Short mmCIF file of C-alpha atoms in Angstrom, two decimals:
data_model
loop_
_atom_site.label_atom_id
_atom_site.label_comp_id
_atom_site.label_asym_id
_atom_site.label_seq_id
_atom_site.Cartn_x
_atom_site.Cartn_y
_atom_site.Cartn_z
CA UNK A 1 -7.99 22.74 24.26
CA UNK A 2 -9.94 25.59 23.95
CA UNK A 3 -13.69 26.83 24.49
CA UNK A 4 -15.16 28.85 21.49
CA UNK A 5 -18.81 29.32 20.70
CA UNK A 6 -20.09 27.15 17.65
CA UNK A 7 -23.93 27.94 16.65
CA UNK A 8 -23.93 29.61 19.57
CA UNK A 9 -23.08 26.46 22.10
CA UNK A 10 -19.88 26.42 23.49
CA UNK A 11 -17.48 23.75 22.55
CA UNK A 12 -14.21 22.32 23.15
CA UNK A 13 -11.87 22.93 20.38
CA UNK A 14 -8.99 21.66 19.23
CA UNK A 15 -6.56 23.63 16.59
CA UNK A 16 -4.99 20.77 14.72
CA UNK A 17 -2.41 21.28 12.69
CA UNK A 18 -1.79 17.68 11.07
CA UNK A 19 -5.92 17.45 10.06
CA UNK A 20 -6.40 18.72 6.65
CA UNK A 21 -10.11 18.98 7.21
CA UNK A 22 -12.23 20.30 10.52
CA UNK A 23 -13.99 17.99 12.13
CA UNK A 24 -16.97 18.01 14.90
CA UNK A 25 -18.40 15.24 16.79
CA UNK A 26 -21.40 13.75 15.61
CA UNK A 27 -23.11 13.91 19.24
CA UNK A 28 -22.57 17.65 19.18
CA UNK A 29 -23.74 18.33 15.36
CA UNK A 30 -26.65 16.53 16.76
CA UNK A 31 -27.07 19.71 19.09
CA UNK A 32 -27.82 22.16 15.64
CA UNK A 33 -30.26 22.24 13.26
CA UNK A 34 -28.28 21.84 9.49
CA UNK A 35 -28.59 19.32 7.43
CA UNK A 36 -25.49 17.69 6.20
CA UNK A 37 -24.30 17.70 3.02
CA UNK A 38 -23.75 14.45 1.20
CA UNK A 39 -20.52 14.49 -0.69
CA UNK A 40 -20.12 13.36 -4.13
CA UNK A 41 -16.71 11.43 -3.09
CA UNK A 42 -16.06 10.21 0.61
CA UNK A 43 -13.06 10.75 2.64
CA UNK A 44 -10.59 8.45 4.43
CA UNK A 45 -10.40 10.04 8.35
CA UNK A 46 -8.02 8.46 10.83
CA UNK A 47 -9.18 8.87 14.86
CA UNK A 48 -7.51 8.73 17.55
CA UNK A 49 -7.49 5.08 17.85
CA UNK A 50 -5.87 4.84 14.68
CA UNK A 51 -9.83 3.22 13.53
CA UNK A 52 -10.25 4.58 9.64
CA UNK A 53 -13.12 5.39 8.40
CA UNK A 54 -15.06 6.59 5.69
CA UNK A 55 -17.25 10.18 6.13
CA UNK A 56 -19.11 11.11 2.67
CA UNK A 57 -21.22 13.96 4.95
CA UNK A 58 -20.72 17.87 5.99
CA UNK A 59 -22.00 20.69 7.55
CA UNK A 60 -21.94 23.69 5.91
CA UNK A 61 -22.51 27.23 7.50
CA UNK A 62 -21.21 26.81 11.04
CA UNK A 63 -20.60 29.91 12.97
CA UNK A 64 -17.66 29.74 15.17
CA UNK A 65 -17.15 32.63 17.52
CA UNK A 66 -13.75 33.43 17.96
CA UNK A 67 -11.62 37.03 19.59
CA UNK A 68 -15.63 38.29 18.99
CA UNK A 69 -15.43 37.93 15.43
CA UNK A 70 -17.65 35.11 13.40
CA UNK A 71 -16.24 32.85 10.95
CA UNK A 72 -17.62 30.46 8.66
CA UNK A 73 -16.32 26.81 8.98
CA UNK A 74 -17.47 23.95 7.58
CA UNK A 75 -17.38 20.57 9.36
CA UNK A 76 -17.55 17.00 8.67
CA UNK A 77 -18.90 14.77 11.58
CA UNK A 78 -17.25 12.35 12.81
CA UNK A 79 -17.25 10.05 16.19
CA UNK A 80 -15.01 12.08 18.59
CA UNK A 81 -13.67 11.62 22.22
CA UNK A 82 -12.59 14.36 23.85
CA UNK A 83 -13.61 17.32 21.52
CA UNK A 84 -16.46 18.85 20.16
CA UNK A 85 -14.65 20.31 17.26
CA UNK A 86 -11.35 19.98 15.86
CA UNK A 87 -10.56 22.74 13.35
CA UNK A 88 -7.86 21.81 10.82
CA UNK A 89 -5.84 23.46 7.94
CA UNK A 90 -8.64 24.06 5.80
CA UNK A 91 -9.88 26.67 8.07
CA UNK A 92 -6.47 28.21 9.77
CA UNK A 93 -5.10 28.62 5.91
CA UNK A 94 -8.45 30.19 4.75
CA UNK A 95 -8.02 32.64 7.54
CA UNK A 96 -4.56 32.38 7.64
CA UNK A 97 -3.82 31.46 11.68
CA UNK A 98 -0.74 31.36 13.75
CA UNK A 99 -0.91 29.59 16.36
CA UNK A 100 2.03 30.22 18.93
CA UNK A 101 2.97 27.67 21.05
CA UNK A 102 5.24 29.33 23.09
CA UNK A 103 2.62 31.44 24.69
CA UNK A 104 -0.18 28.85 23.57
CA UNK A 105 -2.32 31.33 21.56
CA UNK A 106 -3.55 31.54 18.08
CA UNK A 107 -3.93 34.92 15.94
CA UNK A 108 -6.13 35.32 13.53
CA UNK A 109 -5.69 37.22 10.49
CA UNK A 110 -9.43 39.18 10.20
CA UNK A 111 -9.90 39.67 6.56
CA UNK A 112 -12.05 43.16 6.60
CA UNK A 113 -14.79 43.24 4.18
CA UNK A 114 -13.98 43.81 0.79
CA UNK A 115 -16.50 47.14 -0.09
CA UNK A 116 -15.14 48.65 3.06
CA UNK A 117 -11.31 47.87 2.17
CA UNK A 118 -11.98 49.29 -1.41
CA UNK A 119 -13.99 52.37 0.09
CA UNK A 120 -10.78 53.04 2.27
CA UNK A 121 -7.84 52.69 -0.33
CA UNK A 122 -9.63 55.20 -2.77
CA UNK A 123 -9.99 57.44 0.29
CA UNK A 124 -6.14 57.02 0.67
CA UNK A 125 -5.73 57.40 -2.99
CA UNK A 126 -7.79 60.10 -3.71
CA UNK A 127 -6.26 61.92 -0.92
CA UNK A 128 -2.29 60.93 -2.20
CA UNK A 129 -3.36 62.37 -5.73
CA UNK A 130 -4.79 65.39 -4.28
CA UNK A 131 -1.41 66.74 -2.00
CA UNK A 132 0.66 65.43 -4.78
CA UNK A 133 -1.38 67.70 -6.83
CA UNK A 134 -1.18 70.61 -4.59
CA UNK A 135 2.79 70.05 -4.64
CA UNK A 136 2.94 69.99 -8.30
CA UNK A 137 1.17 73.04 -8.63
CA UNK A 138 2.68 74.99 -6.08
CA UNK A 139 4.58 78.45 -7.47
CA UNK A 140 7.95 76.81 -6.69
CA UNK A 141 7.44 74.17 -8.48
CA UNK A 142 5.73 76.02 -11.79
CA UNK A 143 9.30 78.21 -11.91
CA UNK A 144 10.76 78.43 -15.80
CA UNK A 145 14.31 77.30 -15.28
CA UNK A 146 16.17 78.68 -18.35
CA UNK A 147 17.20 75.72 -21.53
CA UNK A 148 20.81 75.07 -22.03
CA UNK A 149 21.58 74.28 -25.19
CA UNK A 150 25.01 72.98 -26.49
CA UNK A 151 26.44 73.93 -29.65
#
């Protein structure tokens, strides 16, 4: 278990790797001000207790705070014990977290935004084209070297 800031408000989180979705409680959703999102089909959600039950709802736009970095998850409420949030594969494959259990940490993957990514590989480029030009036109390099030809 971890704490993390959701919507501002800290919560305790759990990274699950065998939930497909993220979940949060419904007492803590009740803590934020979004309006759920009725889904066109409903999903099947197994708790704890092994209880299934049907949740047709979501909450878009949630800010989790995480290594000082905010990231958008979405979460479907959903009666929970223990946890505030449980944050499942939908959200660890979109940002592409490792969690490592030996030391009991998870990394994140920060995807930089794309403008500023772009802005920085045609720097690279521009400057990888320019020194290869300067090498190509450097006197050593413009030297005749005199045609064989075979008879």
């Amino acid at each position: 278990m971890s704490m993390f800031l959701l919507n501002n408000r800290y919560a305790k989180i759990l990274f699950d790797t065998g939930a497909d979705r993220s979940f949060v409680s419904t007492t803590f959703s009740a803590l934020f001000d979004i309006t759920p999102t009725t889904l066109e089909n409903h999903y099947d959600v197994e708790l704890a207790d092994g209880k299934i039950i049907g949740v047709n709802t979501i909450i878009r736009g949630c800010t989790l705070k995480f290594m000082n970095h905010p990231f958008n998850i979405d979460l479907m409420p959903v009666p929970l014990g223990t946890f505030d949030i449980i944050i499942g594969m939908d959200w660890l494959t979109k940002y592409h977290g490792v969690i490592i259990c030996g030391e009991k940490t998870l990394d994140e993957t920060i995807e930089l935004d794309n403008d500023l990514m772009d802005q920085k590989l045609r720097t690279f480029a521009e400057r990888h084209n320019e020194n290869k030009r300067k090498v190509d036109d450097s006197p050593r390099n413009n030297q005749q070297h005199p045609t064989r030809s075979k008879m």
